[in-house]
Coordinates of C-alpha atoms in Angstrom, one line a residue:
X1 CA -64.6 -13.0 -30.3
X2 CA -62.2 -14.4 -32.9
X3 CA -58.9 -16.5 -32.2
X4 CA -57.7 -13.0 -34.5
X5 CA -59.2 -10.4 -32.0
X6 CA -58.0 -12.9 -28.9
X7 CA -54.8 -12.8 -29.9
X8 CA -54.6 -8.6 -30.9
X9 CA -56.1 -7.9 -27.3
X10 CA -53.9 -10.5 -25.2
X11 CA -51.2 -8.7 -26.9
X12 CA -51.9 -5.0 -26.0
X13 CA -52.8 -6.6 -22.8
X14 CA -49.2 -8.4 -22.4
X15 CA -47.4 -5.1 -23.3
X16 CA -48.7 -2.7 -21.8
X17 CA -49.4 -3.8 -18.6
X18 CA -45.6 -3.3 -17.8
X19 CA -44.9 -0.8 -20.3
X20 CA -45.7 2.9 -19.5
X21 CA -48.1 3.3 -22.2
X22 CA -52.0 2.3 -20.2
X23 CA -52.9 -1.2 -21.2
X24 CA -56.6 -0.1 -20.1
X25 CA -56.6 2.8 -22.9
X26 CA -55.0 0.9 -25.9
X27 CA -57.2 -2.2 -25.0
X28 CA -60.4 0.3 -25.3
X29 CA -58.2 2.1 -28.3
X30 CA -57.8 -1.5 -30.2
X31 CA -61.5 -2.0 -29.5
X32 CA -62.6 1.1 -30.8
X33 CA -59.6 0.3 -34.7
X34 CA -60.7 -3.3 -34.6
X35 CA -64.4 -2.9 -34.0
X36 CA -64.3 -6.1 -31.5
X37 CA -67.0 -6.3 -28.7
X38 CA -66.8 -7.3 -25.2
X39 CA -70.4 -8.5 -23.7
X40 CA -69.2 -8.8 -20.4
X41 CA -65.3 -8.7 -18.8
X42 CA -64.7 -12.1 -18.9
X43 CA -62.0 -12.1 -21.4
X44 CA -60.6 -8.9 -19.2
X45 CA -60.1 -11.0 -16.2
X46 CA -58.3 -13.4 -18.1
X47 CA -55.7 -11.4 -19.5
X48 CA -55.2 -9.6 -16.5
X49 CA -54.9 -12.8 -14.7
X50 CA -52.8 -13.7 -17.1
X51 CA -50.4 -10.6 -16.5
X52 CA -50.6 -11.3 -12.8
X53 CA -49.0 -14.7 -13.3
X54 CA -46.7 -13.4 -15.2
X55 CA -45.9 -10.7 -12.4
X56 CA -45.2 -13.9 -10.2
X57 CA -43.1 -15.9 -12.3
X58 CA -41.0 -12.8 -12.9
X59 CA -40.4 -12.3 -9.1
X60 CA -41.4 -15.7 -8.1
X61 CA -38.3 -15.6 -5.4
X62 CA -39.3 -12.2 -3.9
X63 CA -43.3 -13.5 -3.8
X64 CA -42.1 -16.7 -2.3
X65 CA -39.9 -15.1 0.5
X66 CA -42.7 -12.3 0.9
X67 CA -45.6 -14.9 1.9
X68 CA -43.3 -17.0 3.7
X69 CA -41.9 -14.9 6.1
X70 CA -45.1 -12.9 6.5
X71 CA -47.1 -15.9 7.4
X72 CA -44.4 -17.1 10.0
X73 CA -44.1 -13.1 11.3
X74 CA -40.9 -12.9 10.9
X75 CA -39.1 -9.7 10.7
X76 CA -37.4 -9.5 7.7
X77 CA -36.7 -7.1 4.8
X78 CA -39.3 -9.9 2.4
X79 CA -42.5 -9.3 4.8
X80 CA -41.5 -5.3 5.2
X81 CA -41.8 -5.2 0.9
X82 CA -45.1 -6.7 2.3
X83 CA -46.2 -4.1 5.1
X84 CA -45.4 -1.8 2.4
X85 CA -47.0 -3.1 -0.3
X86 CA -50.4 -3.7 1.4
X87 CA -49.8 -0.3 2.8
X88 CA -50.0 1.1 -0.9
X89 CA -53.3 -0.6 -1.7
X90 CA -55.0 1.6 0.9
X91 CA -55.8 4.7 -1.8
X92 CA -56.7 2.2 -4.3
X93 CA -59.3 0.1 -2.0
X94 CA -61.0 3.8 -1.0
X95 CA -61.4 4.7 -4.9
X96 CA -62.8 0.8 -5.5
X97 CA -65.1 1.0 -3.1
X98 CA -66.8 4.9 -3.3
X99 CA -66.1 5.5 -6.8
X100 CA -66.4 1.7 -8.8
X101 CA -69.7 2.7 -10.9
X102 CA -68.3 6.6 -11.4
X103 CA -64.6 4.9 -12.8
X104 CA -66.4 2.5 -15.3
X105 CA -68.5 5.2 -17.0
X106 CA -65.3 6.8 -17.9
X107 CA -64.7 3.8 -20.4
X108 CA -68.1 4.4 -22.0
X109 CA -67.4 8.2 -22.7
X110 CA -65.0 7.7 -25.7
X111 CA -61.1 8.6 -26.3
X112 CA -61.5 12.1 -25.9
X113 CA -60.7 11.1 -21.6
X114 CA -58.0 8.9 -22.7
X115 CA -56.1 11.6 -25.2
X116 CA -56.1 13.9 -22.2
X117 CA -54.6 11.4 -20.0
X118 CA -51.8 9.9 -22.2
X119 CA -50.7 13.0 -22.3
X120 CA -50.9 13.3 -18.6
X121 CA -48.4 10.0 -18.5
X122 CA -46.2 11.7 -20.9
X123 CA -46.0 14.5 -18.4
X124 CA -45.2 12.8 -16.0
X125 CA -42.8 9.9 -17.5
X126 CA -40.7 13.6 -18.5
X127 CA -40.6 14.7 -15.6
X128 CA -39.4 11.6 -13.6
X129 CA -36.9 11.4 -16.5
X130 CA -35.1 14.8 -15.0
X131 CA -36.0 14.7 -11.7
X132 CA -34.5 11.1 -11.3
X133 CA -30.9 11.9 -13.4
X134 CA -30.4 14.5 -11.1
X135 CA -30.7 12.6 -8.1
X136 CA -28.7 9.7 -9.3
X137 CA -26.2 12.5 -9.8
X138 CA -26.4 13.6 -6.5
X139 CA -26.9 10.7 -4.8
X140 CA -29.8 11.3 -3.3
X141 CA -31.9 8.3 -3.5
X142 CA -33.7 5.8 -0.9
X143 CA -35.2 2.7 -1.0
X144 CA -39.4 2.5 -0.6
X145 CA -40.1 4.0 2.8
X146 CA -43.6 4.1 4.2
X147 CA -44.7 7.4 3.2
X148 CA -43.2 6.2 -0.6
X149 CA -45.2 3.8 -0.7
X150 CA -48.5 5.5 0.2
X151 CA -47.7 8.2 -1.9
X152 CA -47.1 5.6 -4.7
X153 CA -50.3 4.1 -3.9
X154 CA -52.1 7.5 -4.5
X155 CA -50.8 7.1 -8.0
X156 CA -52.0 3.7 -8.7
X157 CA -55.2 4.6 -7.5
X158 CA -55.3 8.0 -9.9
X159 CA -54.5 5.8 -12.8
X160 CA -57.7 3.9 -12.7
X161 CA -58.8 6.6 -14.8
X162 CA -58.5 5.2 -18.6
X163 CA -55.5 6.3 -20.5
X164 CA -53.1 7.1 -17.4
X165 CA -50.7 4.2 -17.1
X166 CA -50.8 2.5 -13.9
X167 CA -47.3 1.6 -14.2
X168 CA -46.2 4.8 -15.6
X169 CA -48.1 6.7 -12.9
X170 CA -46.1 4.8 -10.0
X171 CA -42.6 4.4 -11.7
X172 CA -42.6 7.7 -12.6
X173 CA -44.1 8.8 -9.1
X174 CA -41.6 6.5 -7.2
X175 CA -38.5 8.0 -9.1
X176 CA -40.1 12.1 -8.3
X177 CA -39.7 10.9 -5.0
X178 CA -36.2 9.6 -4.4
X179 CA -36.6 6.4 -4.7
X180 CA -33.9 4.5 -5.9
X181 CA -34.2 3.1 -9.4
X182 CA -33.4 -1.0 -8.8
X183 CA -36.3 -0.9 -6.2
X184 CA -38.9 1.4 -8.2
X185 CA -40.2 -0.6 -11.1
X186 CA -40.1 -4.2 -9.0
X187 CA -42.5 -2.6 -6.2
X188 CA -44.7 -1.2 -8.8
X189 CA -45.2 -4.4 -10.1
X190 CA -45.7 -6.2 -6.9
X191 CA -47.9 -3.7 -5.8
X192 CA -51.0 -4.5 -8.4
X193 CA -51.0 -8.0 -7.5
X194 CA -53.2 -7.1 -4.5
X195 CA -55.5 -4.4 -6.1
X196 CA -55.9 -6.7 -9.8
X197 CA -56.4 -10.1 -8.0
X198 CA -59.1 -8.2 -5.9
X199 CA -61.1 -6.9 -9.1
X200 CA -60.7 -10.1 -10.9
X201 CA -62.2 -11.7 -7.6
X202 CA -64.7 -8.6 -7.1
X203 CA -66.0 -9.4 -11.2
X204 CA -66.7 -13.1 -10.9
X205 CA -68.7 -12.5 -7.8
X206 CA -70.8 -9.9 -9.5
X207 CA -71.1 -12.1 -12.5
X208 CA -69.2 -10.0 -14.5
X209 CA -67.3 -13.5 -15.4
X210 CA -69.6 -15.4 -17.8
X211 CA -67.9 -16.6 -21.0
X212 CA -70.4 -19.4 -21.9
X213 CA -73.5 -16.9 -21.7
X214 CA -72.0 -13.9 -23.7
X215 CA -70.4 -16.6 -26.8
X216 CA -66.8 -16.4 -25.7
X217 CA -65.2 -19.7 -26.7
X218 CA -62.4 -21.9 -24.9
X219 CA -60.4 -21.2 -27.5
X220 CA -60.0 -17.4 -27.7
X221 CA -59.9 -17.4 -24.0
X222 CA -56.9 -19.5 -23.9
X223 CA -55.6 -18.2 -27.0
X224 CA -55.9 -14.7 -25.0
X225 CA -54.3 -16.1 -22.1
X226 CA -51.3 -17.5 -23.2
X227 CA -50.2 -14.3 -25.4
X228 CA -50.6 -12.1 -22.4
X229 CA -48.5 -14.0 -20.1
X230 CA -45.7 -14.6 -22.7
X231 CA -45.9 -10.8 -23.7
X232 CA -46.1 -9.9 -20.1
X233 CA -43.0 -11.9 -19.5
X234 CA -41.2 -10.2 -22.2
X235 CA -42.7 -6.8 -21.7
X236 CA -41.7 -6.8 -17.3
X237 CA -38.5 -7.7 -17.7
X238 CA -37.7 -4.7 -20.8
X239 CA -38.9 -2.5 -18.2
X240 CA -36.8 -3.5 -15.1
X241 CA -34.0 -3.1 -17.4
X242 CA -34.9 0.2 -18.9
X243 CA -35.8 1.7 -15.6
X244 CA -32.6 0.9 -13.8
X245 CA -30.7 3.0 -16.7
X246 CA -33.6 5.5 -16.6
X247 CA -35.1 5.3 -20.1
X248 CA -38.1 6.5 -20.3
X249 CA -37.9 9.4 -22.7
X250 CA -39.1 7.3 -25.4
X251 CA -42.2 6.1 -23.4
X252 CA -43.2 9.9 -23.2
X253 CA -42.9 10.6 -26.7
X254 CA -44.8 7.5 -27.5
X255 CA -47.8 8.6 -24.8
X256 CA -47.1 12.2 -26.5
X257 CA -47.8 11.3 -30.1
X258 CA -51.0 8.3 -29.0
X259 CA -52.4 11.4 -26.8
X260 CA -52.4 13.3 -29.7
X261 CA -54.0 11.2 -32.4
X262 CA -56.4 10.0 -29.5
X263 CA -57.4 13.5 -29.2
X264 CA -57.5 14.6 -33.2
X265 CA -58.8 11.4 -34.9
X266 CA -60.8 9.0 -32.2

């Protein structure tokens, strides 16, 4: 892989991590234009490590009181955004588990899958886009109960399927639901720290993580690395600010029109 290629893919990776748009499916999308080739998923656990950190830095005072207060078991409002949290990663740690092998041949099947599932996000980015202006109209919102944040969970674990944002799929879940708009988007990013940390981990164990033996060098690697957590940075806080004025119209034209063209010329 080429400093170039790094540098495209850390990128798409930055971007649409936080963006409602699938970072899976336009990293398999920019592939599949670009002609690059990835021998194993080593430069994928570095971007998305990459992400993660910038997930952290993001809400490093939220992360810091959430692990502080959980590991001294006190009971405060930081370690129930914990509960919670590791309550969501429930559906998401069933699909790992029983369906891992099933999942990954759905990258290997083309963009035919993807098409069909951007348009899915679209769908459902629209219909949070209504349903959530109404309630703020109403007033009928809540912060991230228990049953939210299962339900929530249900939708991250739905969107390992390639082409239906993760974030898109839980923002737009979360607002369908009630929940209010300044707590949405900040739990859906917390809430794949557990689930993308536990892949990355999952990978290197399974020697999925071997950039010597499959040629990738230091410097696309870091090259990789560095655009994806300054993009990420960029890219997370956009979307806090877009999803507290509910903006996400644009999002599901954008998943509309890449469905499409997915579908028509891939």
């Amino acid at each position: 892989m080429s400093g170039l290629e790094a540098l495209i893919l850390g990128l798409v990776q930055g971007l649409t991590e936080f963006l409602p748009v699938s970072s899976s499916g336009h990293l398999v999308i920019v592939k599949s234009l670009f002609g690059i080739e990835s021998k194993d998923a080593s430069f994928e656990i570095i971007v998305h490590i990459a992400t993660v950190l910038s997930t952290i830095v993001v809400f490093r005072k939220q992360v810091w009181e959430m692990v502080a207060d959980t590991v001294r078991f006190r009971k405060t409002p930081a370690t129930g955004l914990t509960l919670r949290i590791l309550f969501s990663a429930l559906p998401v740690l069933v699909v790992g588990l029983l369906f891992k092998e099933r999942v990954e041949v759905l990258f290997t099947t083309g963009t035919g899958i993807m098409g069909w599932m951007l348009l899915l996000t679209a769908l459902l980015l629209g219909l949070s886009q209504w349903l959530s202006v109404s309630r703020q109209k109403t007033g009928t919102t809540h912060p991230v109960r228990y049953a939210d944040a299962f339900i929530i969970g249900v939708a991250q674990a739905c969107a390992v399927m390639p082409g239906l944002s993760r974030s898109g799929a839980t923002i737009a879940t979360g607002l369908t639901l009630g929940v209010e708009k300044d707590k949405v988007a900040p739990f859906s990013f917390l809430m794949v720290l557990i689930p993308v940390l536990g892949e990355a981990f999952l990978e290197i164990l399974a020697g999925g993580f071997a950039p010597a033996a499959t040629g990738l060098s230091f410097q696309a690697m870091a090259i990789g690395f560095v655009t994806a957590f300054v993009t990420g940075l960029l890219a997370c806080r956009l979307m806090l600010a877009l999803v507290r004025k509910i903006r996400l119209t644009w999002f599901a034209v954008y998943c509309l029109l890449a469905g499409t063209a997915c579908l028509l010329f891939l």
